[in-house]
CSV table of N, CA and C in Angstrom, one decimal:
chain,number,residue,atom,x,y,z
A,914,UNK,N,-86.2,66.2,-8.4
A,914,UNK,CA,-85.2,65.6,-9.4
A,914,UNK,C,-85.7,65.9,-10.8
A,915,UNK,N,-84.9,65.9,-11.7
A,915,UNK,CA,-85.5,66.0,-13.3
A,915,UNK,C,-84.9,64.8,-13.8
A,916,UNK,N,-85.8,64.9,-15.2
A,916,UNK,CA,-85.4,64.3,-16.3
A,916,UNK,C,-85.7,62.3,-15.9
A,917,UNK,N,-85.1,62.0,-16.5
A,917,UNK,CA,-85.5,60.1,-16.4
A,917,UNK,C,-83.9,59.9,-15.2
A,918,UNK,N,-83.4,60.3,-14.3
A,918,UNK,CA,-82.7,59.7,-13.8
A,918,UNK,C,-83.1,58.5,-12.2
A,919,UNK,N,-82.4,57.7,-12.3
A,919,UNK,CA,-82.9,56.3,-11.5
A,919,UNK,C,-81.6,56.1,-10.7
A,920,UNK,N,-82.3,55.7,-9.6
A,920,UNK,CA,-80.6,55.1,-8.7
A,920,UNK,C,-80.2,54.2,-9.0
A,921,UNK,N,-78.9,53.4,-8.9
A,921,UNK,CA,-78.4,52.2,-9.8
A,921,UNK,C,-79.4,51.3,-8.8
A,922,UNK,N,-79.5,49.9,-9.6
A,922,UNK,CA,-80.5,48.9,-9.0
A,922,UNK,C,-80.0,48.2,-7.7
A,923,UNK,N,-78.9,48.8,-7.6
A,923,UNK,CA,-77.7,48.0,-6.5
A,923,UNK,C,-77.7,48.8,-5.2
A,924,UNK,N,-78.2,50.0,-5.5
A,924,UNK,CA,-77.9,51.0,-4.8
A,924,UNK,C,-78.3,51.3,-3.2
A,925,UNK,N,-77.7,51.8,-2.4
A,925,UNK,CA,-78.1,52.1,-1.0
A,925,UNK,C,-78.3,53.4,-0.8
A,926,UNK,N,-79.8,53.2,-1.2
A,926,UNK,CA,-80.6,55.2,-1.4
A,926,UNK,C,-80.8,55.0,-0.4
A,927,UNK,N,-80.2,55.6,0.9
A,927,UNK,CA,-80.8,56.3,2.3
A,927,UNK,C,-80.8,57.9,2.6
A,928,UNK,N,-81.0,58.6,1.0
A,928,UNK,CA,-81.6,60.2,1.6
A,928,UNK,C,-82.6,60.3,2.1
A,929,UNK,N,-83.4,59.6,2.0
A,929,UNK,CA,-84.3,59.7,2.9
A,929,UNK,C,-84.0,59.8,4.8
A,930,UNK,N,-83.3,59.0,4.4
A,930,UNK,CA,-83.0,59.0,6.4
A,930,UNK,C,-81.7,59.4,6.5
A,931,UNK,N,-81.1,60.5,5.4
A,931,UNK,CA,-80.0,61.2,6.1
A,931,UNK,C,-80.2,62.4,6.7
A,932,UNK,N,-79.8,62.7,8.3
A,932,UNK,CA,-80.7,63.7,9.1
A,932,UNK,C,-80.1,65.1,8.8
A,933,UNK,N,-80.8,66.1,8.9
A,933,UNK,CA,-79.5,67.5,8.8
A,933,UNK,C,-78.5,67.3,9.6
A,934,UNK,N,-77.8,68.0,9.8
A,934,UNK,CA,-76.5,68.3,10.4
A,934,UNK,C,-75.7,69.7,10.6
A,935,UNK,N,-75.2,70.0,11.5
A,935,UNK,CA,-74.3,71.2,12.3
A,935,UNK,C,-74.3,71.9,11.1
A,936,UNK,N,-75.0,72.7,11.0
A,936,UNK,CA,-74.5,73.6,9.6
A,936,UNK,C,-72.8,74.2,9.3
A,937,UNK,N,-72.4,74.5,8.5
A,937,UNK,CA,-71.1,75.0,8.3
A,937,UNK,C,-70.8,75.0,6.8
A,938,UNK,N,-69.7,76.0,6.3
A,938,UNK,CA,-69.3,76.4,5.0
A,938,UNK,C,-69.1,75.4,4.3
A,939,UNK,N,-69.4,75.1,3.5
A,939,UNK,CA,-69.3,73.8,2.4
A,939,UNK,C,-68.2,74.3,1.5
A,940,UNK,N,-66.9,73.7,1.6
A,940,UNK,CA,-65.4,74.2,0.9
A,940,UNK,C,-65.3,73.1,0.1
A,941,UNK,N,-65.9,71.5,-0.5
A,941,UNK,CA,-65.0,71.2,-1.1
A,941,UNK,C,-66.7,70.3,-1.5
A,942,UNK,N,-65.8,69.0,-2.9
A,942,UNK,CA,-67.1,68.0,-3.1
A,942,UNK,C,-66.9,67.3,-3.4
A,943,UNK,N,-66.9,65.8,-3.3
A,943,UNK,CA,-66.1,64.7,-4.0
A,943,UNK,C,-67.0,63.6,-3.8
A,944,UNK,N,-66.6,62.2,-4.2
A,944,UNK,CA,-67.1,61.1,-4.1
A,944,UNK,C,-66.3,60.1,-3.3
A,945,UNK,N,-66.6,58.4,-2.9
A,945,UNK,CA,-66.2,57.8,-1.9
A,945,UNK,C,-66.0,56.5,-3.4
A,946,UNK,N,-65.5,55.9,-3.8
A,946,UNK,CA,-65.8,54.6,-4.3
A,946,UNK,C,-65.0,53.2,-3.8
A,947,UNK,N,-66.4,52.3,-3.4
A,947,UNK,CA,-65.8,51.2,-3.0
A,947,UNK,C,-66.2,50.4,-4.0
A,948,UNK,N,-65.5,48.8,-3.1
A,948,UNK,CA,-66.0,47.6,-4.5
A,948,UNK,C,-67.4,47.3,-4.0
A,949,UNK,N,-68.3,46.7,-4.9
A,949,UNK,CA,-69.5,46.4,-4.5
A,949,UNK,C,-69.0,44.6,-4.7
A,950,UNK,N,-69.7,43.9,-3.6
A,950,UNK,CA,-69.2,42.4,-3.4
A,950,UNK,C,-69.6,41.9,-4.7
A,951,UNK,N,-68.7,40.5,-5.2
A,951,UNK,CA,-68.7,40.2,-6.5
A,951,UNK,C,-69.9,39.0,-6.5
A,952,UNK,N,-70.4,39.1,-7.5
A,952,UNK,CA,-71.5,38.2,-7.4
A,952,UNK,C,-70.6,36.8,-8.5
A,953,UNK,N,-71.1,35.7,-7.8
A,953,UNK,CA,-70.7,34.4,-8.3
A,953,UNK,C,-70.6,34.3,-9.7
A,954,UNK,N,-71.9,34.4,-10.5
A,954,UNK,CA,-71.9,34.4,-12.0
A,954,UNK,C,-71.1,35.6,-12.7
A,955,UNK,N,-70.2,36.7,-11.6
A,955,UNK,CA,-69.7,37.9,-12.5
A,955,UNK,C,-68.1,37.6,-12.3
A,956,UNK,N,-67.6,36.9,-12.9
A,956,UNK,CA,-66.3,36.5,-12.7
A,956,UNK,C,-65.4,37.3,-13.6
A,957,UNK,N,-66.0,37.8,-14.8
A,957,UNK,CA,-65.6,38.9,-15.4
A,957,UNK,C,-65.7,40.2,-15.9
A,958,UNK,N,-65.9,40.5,-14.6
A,958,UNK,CA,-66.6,41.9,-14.0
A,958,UNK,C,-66.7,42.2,-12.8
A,959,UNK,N,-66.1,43.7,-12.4
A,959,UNK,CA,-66.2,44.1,-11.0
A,959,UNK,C,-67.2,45.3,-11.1
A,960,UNK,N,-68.2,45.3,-9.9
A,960,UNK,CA,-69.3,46.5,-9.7
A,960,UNK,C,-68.4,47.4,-8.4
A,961,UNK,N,-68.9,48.5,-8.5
A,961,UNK,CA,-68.0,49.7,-7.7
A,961,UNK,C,-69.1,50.7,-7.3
A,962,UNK,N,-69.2,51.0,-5.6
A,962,UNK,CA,-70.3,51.9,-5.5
A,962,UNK,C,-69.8,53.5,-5.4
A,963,UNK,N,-70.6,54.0,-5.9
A,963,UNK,CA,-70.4,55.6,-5.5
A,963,UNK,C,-71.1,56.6,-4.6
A,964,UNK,N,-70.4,56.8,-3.5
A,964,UNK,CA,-71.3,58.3,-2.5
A,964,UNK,C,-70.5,59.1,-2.8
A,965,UNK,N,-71.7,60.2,-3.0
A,965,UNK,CA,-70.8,61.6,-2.7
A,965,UNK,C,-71.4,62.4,-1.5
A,966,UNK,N,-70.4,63.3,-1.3
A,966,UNK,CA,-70.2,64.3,-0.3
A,966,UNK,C,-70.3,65.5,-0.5
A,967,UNK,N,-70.2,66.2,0.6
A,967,UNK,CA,-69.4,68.0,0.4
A,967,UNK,C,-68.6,67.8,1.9
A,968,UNK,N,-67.7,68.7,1.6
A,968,UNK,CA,-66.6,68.7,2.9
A,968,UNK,C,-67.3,70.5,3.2
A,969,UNK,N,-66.7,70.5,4.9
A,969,UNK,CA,-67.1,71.6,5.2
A,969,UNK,C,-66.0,72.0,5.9
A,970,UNK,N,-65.9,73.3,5.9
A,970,UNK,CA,-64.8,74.1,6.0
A,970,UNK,C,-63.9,73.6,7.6
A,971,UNK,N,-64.6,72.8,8.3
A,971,UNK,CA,-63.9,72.2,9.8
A,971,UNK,C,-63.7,70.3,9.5
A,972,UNK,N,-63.6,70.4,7.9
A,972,UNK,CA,-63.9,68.8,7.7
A,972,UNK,C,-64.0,67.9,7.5
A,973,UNK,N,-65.0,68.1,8.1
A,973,UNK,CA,-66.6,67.0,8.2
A,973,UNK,C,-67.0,66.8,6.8
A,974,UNK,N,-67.3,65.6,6.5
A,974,UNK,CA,-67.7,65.2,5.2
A,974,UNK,C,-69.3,64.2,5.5
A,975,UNK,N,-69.5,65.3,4.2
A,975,UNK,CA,-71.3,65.0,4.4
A,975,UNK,C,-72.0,64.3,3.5
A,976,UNK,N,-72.0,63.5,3.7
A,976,UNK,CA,-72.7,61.9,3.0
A,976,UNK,C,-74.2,62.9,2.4
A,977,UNK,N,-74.2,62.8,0.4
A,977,UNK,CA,-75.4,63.3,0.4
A,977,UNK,C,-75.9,62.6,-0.4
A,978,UNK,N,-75.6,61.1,-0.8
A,978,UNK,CA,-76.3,59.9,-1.4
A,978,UNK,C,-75.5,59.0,-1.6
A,979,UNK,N,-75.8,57.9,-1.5
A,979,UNK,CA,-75.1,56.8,-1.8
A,979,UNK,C,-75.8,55.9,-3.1
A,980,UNK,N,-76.1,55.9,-4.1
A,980,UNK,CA,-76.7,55.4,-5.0
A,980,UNK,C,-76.3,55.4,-6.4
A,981,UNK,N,-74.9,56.0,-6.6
A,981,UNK,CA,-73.9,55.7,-8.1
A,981,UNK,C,-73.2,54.3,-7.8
A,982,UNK,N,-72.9,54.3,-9.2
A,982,UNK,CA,-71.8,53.1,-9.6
A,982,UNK,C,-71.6,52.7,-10.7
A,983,UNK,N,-70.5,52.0,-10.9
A,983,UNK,CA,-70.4,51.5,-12.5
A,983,UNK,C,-69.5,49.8,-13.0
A,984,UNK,N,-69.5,49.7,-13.3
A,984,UNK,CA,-69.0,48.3,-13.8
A,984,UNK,C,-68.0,48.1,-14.7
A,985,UNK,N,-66.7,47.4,-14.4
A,985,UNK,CA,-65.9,47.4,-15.4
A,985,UNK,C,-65.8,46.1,-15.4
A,986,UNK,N,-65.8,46.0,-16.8
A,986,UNK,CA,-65.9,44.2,-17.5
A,986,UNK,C,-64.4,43.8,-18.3
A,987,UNK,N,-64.3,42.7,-18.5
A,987,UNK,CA,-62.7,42.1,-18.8
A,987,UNK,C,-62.9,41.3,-19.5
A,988,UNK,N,-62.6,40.8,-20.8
A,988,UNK,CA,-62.3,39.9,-21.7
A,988,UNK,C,-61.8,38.6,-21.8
A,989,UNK,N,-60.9,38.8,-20.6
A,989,UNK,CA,-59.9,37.6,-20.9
A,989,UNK,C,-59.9,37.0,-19.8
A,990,UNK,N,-59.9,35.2,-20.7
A,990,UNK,CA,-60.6,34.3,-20.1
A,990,UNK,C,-59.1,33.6,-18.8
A,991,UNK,N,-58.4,34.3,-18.8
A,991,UNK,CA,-56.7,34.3,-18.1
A,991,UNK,C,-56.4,34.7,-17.7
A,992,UNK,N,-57.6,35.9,-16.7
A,992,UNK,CA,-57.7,36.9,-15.6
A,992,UNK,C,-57.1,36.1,-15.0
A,993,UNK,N,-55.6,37.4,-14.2
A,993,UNK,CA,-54.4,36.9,-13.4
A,993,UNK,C,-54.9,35.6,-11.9
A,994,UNK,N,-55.9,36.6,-11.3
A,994,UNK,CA,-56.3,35.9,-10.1
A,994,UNK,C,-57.4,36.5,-9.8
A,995,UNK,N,-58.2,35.5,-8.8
A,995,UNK,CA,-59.7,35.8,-8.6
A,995,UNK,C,-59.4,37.3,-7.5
A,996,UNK,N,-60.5,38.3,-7.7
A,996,UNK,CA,-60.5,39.2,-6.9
A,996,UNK,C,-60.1,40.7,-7.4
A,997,UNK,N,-58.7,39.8,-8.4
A,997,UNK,CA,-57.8,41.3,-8.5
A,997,UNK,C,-58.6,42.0,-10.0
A,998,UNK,N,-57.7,43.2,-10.0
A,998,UNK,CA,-58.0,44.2,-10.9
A,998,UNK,C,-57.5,43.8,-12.2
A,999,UNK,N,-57.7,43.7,-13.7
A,999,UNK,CA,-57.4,43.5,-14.7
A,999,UNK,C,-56.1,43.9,-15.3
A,1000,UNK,N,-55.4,43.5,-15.6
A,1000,UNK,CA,-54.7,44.9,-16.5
A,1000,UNK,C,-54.8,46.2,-17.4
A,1001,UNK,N,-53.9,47.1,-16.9
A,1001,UNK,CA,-54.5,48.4,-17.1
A,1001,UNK,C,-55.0,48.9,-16.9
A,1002,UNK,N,-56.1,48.7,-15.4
A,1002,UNK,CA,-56.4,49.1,-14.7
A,1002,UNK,C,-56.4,49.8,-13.2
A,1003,UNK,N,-55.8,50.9,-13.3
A,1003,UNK,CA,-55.0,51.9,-12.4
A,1003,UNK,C,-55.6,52.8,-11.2
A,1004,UNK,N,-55.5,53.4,-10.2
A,1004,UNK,CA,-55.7,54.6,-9.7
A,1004,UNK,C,-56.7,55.4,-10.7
A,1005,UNK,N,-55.9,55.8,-11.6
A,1005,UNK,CA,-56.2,57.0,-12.5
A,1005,UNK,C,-57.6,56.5,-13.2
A,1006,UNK,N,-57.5,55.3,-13.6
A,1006,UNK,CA,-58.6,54.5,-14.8
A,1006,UNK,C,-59.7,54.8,-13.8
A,1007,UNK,N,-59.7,54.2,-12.4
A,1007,UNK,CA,-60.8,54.0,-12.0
A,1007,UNK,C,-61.1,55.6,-11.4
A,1008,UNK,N,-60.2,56.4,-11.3
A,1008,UNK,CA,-61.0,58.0,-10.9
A,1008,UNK,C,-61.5,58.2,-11.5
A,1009,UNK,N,-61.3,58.1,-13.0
A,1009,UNK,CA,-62.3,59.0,-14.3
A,1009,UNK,C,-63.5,58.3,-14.3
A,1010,UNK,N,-63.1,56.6,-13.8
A,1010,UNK,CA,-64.7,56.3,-14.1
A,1010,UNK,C,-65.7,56.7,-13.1
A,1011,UNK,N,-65.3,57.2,-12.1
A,1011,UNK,CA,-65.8,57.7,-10.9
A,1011,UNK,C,-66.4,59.0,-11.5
A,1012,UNK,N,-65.6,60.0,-11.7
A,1012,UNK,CA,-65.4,61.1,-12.8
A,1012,UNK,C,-66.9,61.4,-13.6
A,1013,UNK,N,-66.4,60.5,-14.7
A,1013,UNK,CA,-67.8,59.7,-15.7
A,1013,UNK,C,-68.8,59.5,-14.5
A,1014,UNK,N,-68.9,58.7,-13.5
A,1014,UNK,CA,-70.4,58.4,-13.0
A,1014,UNK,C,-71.3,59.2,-12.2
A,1015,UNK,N,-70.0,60.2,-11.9
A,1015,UNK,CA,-71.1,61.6,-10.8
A,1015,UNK,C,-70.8,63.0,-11.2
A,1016,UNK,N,-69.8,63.8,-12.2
A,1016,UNK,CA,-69.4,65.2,-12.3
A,1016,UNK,C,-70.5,65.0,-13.6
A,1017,UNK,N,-71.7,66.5,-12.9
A,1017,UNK,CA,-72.7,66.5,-13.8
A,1017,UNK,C,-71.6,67.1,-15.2
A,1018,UNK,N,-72.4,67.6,-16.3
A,1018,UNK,CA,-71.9,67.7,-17.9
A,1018,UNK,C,-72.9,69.4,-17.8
A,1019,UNK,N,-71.6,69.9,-17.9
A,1019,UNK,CA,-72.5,71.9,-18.2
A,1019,UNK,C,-72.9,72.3,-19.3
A,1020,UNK,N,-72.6,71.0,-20.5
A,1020,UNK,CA,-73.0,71.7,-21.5
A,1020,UNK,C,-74.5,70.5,-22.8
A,1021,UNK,N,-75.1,69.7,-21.0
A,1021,UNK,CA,-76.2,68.5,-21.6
A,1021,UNK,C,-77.0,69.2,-20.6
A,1022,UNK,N,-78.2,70.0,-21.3
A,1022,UNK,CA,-79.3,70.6,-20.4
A,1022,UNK,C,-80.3,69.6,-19.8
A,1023,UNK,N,-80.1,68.1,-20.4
A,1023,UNK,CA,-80.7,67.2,-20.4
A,1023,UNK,C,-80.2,65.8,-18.8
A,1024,UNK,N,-79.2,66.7,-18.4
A,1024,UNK,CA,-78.3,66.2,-17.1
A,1024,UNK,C,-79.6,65.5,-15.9
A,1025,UNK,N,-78.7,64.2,-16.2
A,1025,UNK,CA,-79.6,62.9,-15.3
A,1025,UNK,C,-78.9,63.6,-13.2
A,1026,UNK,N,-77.8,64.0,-13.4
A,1026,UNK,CA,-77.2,64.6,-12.2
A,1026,UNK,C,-76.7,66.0,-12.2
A,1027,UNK,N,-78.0,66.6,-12.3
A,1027,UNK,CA,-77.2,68.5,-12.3
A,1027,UNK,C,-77.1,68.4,-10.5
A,1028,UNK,N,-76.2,69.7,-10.9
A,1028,UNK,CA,-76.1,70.9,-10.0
A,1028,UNK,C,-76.7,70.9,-8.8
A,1029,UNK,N,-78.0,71.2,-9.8
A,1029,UNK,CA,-78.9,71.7,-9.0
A,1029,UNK,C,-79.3,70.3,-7.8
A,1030,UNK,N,-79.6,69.6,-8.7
A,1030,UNK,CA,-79.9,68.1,-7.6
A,1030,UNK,C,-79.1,67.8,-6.7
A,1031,UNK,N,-77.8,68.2,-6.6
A,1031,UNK,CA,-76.9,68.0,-5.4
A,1031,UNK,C,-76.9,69.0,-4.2
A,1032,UNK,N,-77.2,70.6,-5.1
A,1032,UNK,CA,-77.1,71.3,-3.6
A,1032,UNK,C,-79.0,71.1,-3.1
A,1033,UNK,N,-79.5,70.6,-3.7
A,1033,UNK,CA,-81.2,70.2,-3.0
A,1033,UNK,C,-80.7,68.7,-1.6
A,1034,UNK,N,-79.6,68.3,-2.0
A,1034,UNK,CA,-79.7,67.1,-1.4
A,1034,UNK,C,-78.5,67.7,-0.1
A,1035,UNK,N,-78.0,68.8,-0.4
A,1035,UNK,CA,-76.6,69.3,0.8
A,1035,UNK,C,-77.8,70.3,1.7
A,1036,UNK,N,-79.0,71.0,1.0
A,1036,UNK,CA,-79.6,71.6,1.9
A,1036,UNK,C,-80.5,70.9,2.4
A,1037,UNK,N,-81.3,69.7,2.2
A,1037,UNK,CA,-81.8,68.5,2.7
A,1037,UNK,C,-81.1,68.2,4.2
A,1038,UNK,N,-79.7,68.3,4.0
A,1038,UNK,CA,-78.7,68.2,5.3
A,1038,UNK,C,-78.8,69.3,6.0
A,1039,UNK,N,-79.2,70.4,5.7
A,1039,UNK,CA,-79.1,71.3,6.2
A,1039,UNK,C,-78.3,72.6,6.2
A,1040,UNK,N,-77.3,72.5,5.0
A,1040,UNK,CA,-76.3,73.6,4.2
A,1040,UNK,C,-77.2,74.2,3.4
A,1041,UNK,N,-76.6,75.5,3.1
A,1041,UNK,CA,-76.9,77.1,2.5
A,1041,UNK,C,-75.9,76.7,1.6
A,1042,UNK,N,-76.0,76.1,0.1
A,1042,UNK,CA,-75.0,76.3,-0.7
A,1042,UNK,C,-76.4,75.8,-2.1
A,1043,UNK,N,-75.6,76.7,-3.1
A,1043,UNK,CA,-76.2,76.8,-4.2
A,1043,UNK,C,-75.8,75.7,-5.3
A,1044,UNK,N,-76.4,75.5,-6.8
A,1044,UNK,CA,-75.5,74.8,-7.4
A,1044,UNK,C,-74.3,75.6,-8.1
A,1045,UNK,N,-74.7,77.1,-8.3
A,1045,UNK,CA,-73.9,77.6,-8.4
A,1045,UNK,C,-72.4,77.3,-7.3
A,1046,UNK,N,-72.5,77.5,-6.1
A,1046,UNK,CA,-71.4,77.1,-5.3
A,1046,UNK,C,-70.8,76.2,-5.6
A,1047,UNK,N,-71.3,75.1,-5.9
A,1047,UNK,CA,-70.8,73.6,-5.9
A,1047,UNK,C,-70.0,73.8,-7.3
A,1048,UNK,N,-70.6,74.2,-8.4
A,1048,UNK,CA,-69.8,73.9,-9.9
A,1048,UNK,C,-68.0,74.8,-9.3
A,1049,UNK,N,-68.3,75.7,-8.5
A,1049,UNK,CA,-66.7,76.1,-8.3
A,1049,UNK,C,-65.8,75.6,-7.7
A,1050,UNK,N,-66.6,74.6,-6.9
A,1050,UNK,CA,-65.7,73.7,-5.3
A,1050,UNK,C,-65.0,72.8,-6.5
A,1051,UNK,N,-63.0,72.9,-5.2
A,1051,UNK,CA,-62.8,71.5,-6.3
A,1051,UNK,C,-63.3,70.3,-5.6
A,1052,UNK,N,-63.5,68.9,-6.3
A,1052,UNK,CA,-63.5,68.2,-6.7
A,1052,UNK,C,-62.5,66.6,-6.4
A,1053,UNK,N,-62.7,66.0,-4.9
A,1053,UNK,CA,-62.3,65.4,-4.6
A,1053,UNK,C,-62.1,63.9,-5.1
A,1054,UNK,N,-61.8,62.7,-5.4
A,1054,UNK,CA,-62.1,61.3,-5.3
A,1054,UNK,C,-61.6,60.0,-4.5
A,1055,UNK,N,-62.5,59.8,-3.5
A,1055,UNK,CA,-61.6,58.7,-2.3
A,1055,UNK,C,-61.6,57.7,-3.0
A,1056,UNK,N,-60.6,56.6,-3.0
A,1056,UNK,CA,-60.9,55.4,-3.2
A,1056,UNK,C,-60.7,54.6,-2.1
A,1057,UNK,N,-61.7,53.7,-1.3
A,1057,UNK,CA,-61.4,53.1,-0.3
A,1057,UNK,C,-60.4,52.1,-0.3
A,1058,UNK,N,-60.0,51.6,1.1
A,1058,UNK,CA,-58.5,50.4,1.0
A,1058,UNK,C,-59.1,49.0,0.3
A,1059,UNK,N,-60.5,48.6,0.3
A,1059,UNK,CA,-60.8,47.5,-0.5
A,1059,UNK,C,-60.5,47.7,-2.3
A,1060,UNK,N,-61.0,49.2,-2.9
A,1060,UNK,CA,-60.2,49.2,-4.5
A,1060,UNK,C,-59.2,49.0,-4.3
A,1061,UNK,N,-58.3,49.7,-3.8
A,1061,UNK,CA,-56.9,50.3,-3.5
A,1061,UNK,C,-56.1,48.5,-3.2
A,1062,UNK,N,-56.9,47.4,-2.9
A,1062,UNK,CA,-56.2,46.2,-2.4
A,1062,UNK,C,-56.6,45.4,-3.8
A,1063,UNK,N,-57.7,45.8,-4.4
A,1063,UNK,CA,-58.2,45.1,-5.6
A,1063,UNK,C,-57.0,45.5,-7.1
A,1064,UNK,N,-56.6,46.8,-7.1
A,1064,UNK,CA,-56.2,47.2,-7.3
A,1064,UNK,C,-54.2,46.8,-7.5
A,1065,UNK,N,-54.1,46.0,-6.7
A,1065,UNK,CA,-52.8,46.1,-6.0
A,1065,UNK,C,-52.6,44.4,-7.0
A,1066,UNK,N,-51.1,45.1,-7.5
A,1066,UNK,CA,-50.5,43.2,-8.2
A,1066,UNK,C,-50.5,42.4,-7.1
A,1067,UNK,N,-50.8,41.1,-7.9
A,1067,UNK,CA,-50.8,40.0,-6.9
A,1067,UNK,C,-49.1,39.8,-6.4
């Protein structure tokens, strides 16, 4: 790994015990984001985890860390209902912040999440793919049915 990057303090770092796997063409790359459970004192603010993947050409999607996330906070003391999503906060809002928290930056030599660090973690699995590979793959983003219900007007 380079540079000062750290897994979020929330985080469920099991690269360590993720085993190789069936080798095969690595065609795509994305992330998974769910809600991370709300803690009692954060009433105005929801935490959200991030794993990413690579899809392989029969696909299989290959878990190659689970240790992003990010936090969106809310101002107002008239939040609709406990649980839900704020206003103006969308599909789209929360892919970019997903976006923002794992598509390394090509033009910060100083990158907390290059390239490089992801295909070390796809051939840790046991794939033949470069970082070059990966900057061409598109670029998937799941949001699981727990955002997708947080998400949803009351």
């Amino acid at each position: 790994m380079t540079g000062g990057w750290r897994a979020h303090p929330d985080a469920v770092d099991d690269r360590t015990h993720l085993p190789p796997v069936e080798p095969g063409r690595v065609v795509g790359l994305g992330a998974i984001c769910d809600l991370r459970p709300q803690r009692p004192h954060e009433t105005d603010s929801q935490s959200f985890s991030v794993s990413e993947f690579v899809t392989l050409e029969d696909g299989r999607r290959v878990t190659l860390h689970n240790d992003r996330g990010f936090t969106i906070g809310w101002n107002s003391p008239g939040h609709p209902r406990a649980g839900a999503a704020p206003a103006g906060e969308t599909r789209d809002s929360i892919t970019q912040n997903v976006l923002n928290t794992v598509l390394p930056d090509d033009e910060n030599d100083t990158e907390e999440h290059p390239w490089s660090w992801l295909a070390d973690l796809a051939r840790a699995r046991g794939l033949n793919v470069t970082a070059q590979d990966l900057r061409g793959l598109p670029y998937e983003v799941v949001l699981t049915d727990k955002v997708t219900e947080w998400l949803a007007p009351s």
